[in-house]
GROMACS .gro file of C-alpha atoms in nm:
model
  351
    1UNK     CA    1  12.161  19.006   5.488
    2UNK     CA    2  12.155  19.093   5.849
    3UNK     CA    3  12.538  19.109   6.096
    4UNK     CA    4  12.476  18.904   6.367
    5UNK     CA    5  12.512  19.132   6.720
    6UNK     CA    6  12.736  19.026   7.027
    7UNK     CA    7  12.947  18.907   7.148
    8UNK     CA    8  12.681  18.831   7.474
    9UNK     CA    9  12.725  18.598   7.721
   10UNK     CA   10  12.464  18.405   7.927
   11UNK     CA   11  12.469  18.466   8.306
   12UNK     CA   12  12.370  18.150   8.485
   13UNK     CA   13  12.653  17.966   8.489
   14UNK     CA   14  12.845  18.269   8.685
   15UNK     CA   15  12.601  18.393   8.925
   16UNK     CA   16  12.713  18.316   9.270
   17UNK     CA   17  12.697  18.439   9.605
   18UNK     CA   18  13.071  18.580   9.553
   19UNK     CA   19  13.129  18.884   9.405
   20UNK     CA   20  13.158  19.008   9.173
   21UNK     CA   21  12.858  18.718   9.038
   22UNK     CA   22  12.601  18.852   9.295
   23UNK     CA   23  12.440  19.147   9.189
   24UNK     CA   24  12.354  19.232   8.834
   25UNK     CA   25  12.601  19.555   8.822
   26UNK     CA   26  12.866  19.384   8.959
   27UNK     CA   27  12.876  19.134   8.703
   28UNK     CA   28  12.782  19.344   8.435
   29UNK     CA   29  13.140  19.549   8.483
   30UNK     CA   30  13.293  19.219   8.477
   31UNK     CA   31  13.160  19.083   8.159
   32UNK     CA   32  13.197  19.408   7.976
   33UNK     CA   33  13.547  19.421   8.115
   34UNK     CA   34  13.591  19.113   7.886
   35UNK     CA   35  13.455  19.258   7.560
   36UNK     CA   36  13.091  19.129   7.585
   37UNK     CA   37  12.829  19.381   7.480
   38UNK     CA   38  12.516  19.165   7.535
   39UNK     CA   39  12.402  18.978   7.829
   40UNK     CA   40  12.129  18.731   7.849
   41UNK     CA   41  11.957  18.695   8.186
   42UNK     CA   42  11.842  18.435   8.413
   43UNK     CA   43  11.503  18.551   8.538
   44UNK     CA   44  11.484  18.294   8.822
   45UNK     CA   45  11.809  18.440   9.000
   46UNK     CA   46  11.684  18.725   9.205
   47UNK     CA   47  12.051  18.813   9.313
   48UNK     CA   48  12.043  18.961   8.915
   49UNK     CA   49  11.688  19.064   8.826
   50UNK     CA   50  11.325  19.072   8.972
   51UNK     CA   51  11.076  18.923   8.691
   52UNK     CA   52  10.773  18.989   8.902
   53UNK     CA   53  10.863  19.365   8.937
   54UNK     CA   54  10.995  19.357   8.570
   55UNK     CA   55  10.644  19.237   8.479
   56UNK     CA   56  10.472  19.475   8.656
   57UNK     CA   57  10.700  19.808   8.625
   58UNK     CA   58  10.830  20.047   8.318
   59UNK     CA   59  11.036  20.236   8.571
   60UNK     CA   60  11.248  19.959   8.667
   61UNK     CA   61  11.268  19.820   8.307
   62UNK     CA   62  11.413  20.160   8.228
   63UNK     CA   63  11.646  20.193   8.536
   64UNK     CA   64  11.792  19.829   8.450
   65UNK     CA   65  11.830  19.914   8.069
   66UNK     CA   66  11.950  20.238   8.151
   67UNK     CA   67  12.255  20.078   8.430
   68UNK     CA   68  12.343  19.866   8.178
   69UNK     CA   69  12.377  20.118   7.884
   70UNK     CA   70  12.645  20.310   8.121
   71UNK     CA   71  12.814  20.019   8.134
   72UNK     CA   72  12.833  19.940   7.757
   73UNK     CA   73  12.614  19.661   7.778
   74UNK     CA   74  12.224  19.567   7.615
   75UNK     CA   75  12.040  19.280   7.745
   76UNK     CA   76  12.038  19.014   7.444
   77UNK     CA   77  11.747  18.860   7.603
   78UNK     CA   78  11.532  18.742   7.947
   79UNK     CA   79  11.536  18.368   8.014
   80UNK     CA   80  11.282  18.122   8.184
   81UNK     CA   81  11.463  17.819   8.111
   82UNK     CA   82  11.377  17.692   8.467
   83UNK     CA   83  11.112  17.788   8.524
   84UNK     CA   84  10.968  17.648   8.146
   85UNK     CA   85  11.133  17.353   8.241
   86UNK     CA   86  10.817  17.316   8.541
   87UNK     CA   87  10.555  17.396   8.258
   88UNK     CA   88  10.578  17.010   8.195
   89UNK     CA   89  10.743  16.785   8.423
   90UNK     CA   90  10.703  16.414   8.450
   91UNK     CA   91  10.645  16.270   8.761
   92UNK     CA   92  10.920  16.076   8.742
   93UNK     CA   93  11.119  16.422   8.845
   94UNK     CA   94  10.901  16.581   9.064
   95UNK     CA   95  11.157  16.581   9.408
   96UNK     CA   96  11.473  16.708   9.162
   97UNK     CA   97  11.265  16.973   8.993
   98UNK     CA   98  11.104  17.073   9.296
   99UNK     CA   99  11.440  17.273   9.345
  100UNK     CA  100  11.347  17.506   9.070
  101UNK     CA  101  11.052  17.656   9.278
  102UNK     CA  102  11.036  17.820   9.577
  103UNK     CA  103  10.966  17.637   9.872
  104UNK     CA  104  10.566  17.708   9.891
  105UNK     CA  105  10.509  17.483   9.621
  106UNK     CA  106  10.746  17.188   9.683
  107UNK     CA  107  10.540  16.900   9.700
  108UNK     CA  108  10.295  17.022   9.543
  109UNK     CA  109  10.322  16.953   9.141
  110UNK     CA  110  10.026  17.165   9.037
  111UNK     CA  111  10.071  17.472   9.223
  112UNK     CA  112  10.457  17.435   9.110
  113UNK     CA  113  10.272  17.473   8.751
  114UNK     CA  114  10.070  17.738   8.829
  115UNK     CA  115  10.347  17.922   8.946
  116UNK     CA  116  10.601  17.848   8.626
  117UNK     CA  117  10.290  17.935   8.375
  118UNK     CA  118  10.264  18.283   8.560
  119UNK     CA  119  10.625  18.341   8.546
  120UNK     CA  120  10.693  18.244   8.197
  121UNK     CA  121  10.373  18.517   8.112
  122UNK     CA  122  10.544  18.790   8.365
  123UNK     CA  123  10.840  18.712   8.155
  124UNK     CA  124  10.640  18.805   7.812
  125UNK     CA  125  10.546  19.112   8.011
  126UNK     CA  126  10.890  19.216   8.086
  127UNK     CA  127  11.051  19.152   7.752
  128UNK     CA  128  10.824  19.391   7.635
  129UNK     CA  129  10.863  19.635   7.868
  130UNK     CA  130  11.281  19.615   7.799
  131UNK     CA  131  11.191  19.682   7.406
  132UNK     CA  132  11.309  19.288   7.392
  133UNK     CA  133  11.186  19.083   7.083
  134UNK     CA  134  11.287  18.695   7.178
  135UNK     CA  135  11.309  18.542   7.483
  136UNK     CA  136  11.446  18.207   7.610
  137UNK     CA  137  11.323  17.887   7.751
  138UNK     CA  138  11.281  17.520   7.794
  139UNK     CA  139  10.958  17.333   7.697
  140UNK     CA  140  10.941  17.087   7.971
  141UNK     CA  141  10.889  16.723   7.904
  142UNK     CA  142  10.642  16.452   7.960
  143UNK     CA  143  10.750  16.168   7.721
  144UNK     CA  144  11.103  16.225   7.775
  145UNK     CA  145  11.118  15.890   8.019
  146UNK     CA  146  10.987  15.676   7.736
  147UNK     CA  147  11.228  15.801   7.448
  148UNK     CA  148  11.416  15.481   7.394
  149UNK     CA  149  11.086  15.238   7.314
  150UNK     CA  150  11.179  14.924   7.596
  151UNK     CA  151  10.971  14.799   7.714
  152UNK     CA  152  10.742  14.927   7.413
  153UNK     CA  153  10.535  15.284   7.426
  154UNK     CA  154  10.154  15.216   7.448
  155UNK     CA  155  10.011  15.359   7.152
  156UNK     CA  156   9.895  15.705   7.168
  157UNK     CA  157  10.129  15.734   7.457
  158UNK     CA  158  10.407  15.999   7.281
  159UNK     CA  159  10.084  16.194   7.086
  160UNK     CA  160   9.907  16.192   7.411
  161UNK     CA  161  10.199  16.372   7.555
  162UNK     CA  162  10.230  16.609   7.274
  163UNK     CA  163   9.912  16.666   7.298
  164UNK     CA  164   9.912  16.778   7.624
  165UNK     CA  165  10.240  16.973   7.617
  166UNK     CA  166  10.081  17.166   7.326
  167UNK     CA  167   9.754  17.225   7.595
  168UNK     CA  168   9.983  17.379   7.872
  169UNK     CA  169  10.178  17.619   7.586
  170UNK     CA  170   9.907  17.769   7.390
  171UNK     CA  171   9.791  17.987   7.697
  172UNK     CA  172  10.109  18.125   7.715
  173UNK     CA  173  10.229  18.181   7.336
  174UNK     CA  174   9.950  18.380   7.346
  175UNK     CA  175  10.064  18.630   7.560
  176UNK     CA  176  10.376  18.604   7.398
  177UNK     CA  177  10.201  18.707   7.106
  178UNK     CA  178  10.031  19.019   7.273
  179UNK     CA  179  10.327  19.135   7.377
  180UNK     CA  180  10.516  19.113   7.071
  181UNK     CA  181  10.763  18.833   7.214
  182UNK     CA  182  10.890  18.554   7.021
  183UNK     CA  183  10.901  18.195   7.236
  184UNK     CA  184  11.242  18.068   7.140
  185UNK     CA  185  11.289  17.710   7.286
  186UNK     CA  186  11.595  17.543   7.374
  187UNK     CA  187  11.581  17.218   7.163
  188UNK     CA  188  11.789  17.054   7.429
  189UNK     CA  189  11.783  16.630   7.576
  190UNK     CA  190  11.571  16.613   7.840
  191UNK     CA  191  11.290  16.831   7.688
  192UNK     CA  192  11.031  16.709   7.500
  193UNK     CA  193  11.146  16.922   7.231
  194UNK     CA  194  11.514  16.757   7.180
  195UNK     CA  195  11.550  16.752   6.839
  196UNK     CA  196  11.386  16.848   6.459
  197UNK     CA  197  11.096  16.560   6.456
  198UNK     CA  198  11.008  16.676   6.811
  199UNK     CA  199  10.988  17.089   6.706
  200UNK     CA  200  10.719  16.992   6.425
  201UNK     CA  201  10.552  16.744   6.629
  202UNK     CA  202  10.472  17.044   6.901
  203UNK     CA  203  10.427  17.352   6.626
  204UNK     CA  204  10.173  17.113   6.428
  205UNK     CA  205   9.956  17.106   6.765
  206UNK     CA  206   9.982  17.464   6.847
  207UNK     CA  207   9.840  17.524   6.522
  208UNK     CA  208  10.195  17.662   6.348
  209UNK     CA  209  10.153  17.931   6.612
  210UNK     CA  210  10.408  18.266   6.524
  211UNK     CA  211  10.594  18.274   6.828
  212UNK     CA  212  10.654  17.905   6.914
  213UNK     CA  213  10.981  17.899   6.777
  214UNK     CA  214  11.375  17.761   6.861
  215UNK     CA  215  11.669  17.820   7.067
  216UNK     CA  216  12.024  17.726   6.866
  217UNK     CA  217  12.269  17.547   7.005
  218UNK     CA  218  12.483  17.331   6.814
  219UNK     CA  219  12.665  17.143   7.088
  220UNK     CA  220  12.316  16.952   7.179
  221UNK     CA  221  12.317  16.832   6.833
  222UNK     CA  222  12.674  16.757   6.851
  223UNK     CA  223  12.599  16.484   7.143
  224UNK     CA  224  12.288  16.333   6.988
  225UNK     CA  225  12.453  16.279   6.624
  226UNK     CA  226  12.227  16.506   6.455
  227UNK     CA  227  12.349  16.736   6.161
  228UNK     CA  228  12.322  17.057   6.322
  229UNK     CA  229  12.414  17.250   5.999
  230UNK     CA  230  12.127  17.080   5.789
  231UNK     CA  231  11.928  17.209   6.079
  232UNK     CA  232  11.953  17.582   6.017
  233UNK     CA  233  11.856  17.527   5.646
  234UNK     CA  234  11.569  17.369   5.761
  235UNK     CA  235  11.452  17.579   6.022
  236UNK     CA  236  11.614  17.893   5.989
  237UNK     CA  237  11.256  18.110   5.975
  238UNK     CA  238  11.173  17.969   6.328
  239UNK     CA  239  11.517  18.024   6.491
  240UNK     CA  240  11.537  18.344   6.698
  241UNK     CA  241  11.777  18.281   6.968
  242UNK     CA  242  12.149  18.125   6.920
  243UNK     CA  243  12.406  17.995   7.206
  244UNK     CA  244  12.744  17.954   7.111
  245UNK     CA  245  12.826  17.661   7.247
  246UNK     CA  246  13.108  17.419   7.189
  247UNK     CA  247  13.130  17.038   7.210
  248UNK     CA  248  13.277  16.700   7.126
  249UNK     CA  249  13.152  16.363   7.042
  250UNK     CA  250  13.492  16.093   7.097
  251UNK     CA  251  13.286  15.772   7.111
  252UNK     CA  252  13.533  15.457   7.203
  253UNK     CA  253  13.429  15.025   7.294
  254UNK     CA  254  13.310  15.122   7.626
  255UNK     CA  255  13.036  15.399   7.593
  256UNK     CA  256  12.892  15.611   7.341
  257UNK     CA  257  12.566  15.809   7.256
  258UNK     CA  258  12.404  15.762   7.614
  259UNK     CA  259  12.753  15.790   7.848
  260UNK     CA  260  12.718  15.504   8.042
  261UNK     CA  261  12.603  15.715   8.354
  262UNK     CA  262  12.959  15.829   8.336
  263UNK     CA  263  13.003  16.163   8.504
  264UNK     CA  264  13.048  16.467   8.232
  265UNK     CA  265  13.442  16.435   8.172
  266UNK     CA  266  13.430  16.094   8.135
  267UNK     CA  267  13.164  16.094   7.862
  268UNK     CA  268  13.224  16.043   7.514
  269UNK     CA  269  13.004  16.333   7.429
  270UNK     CA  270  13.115  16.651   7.641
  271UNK     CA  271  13.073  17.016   7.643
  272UNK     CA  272  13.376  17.237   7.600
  273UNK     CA  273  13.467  17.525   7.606
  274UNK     CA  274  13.462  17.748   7.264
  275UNK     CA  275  13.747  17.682   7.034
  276UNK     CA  276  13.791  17.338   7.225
  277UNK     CA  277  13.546  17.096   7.058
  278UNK     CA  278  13.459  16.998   6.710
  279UNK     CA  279  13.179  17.236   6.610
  280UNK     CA  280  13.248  17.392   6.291
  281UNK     CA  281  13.114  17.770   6.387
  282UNK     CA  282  13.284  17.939   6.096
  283UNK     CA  283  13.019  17.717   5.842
  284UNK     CA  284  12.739  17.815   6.169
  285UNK     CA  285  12.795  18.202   6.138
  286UNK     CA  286  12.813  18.200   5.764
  287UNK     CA  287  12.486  18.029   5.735
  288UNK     CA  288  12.307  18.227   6.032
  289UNK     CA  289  12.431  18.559   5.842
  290UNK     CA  290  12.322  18.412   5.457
  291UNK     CA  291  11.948  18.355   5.704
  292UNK     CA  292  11.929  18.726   5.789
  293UNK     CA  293  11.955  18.608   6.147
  294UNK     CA  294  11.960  18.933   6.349
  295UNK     CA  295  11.961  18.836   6.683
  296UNK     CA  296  12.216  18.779   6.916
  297UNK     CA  297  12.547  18.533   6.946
  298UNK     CA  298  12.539  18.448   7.350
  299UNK     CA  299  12.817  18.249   7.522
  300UNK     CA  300  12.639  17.991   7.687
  301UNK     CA  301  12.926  17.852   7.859
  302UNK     CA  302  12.955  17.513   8.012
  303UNK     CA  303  13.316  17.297   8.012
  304UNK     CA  304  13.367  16.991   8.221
  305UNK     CA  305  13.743  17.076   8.207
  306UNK     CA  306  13.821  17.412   8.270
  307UNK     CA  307  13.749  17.761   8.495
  308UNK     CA  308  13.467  17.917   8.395
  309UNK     CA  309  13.611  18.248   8.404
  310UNK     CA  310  13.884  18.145   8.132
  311UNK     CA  311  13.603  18.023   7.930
  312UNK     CA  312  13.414  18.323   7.978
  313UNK     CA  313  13.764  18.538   7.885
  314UNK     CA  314  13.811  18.366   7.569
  315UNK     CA  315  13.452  18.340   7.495
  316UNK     CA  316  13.430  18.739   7.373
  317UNK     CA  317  13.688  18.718   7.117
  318UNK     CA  318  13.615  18.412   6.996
  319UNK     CA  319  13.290  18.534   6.914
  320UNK     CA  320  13.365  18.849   6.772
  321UNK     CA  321  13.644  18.678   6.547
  322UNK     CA  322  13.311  18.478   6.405
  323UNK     CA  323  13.061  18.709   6.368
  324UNK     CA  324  13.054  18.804   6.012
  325UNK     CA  325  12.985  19.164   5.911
  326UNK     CA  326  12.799  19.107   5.594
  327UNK     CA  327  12.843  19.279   5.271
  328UNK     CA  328  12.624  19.557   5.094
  329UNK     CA  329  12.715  19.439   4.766
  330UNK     CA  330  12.818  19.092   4.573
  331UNK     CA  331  13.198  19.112   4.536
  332UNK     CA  332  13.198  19.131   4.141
  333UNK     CA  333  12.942  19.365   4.082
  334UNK     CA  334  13.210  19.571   3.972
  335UNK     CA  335  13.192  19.373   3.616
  336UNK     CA  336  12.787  19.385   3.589
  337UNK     CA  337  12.588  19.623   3.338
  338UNK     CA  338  12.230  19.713   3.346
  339UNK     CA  339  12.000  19.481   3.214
  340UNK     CA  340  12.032  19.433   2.813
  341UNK     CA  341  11.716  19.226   2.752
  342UNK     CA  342  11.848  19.231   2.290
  343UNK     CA  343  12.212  19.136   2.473
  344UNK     CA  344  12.104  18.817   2.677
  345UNK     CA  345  11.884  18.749   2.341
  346UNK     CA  346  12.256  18.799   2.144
  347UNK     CA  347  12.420  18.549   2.393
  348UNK     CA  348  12.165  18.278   2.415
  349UNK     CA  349  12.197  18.265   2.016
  350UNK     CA  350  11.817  18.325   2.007
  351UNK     CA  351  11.855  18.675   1.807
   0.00000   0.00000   0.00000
């Protein structure tokens, strides 16, 4: 069995034009200030990193990895959630998502493609060049507008969509694969891949491919009803990234599973901050550690109630309190002999 590392914490809910959330030293004194030993970093936020460079250059690779090892800190792992998000997008979203890209492709869905495919390979790049082994991202969605079937799907209409999904990824898992990079994809609502059915519906069409594999986060299983403990034993092999986030399902008469287009406190099913939902993460850590999970535990923080820099205090503790330092040896193999083959014989009654 493998200890889990961390605690981390996941940047892009602090970065801001404020400091100390504006430059990636700045907020790497902060978060290591507050126990954190890991960060996880939003690509798309040039205030903290420059993918294209990353992509391109050892040297700054090294000087990054190198600022943050004075400070205590490792990067846990590079993130293109945004910009996989754009791999796929239904039209549907095309003016909202359009604020993902810069402005020389709003407008303009398939050179905002273009331009998400080449970041999501720079980011392949630059994971390798950091000595990183995961990385994190969305899939992007094309069915997600016709998940509940009213009026009903046209047949073909979800496989077609798979289909293509599968099309646009390939290309890049490759890379992925040439650099040594697993794909680790946020199984999240509003991406095509949202849940188990929807994982093995893509990984059957890119042919079971080695580095298509999952983000964990229990609190998006949490809204959607789905047993989110069941879900490491059955795809524990594939996950290779893990946010530790908390949530809370409290449905009542007026609204439940879908929210009622209620704004996020007023929902039945809310993020929280950790320690202040209902996920059970002492059964989560004990089964990610009997996995041999050896990545990271990363705060992904994201409360509708309170500051996000109390959340991100209490996050680091919380987290190290879970993480389970696994044990060498089963506790009674104090009372265990060699092998005896004539003694088990003796016991069974067979000799």
């Amino acid at each position: 069995m493998k200890t889990i590392k961390g605690p981390g914490i996941f940047l892009a809910q602090f970065a801001s034009d404020a400091a100390p959330f504006n430059s990636l030293p700045a907020i790497a004194d902060w978060v290591a200030g507050l126990g954190y030993k890991g960060i996880q970093i939003p690509s798309w936020d040039e205030r903290l990193f420059d993918l294209t460079l990353a992509a391109e250059s050892q040297t700054y690779c090294d000087d990054v990895k190198g600022m943050l090892a004075d400070k205590g800190l490792e990067i846990t792992e590079l993130s293109t959630h945004l910009q996989g998000q754009l791999v796929a997008v239904h039209p549907a979203f095309d003016a909202q998502f359009d604020g993902f890209a810069p402005a020389k492709v709003h407008g303009n869905p398939k050179a905002r493609q273009e331009w998400a495919v080449q970041q999501v390979k720079n980011a392949a790049l630059a994971s390798r060049r950091l000595g990183l082994t995961a990385h994190a991202t969305f899939s992007g969605a094309l069915a997600w507008p016709y998940f509940y079937p009213w009026p009903a799907r046209p047949a073909g209409l979800v496989e077609d969509a798979f289909d293509e999904l599968a099309r646009r990824w390939k290309p890049i898992l490759d890379v992925f694969e040439d650099n040594g990079v697993d794909a680790a994809y946020e199984i999240h609502p509003g991406e095509d891949l949202h849940d188990g059915v929807t994982f093995e519906m893509f990984l059957e069409r890119v042919g079971n491919h080695p580095r298509a594999n999952i983000l964990y986060d229990p609190s998006h299983f949490v809204l959607q009803q789905l047993d989110y403990l069941a879900y490491i034993d059955i795809y524990h092999e594939r996950i290779k990234c893990f946010h530790v986030k908390d949530a809370e399902f409290r449905p009542n008469g007026r609204s439940g599973v879908y929210g009622g287009y209620q704004s996020w406190v007023d929902r039945p099913g809310r993020f929280r901050s950790l320690g202040d939902g209902q996920v059970d993460f002492p059964a989560i850590f004990s089964k990610m550690a009997a996995n041999d999970f050896a990545g990271w535990a990363v705060l992904e923080w994201e409360c509708a109630l309170k500051h996000p820099e109390q959340g991100a205090a209490e996050g680091a503790p919380f987290i190290d309190r879970h993480i389970i330092r696994v044990t060498e040896h089963a506790f009674d193999d104090f009372a265990a002999g060699g092998a005896d083959r004539a003694l088990n014989r003796r016991l069974m009654g067979i000799d």
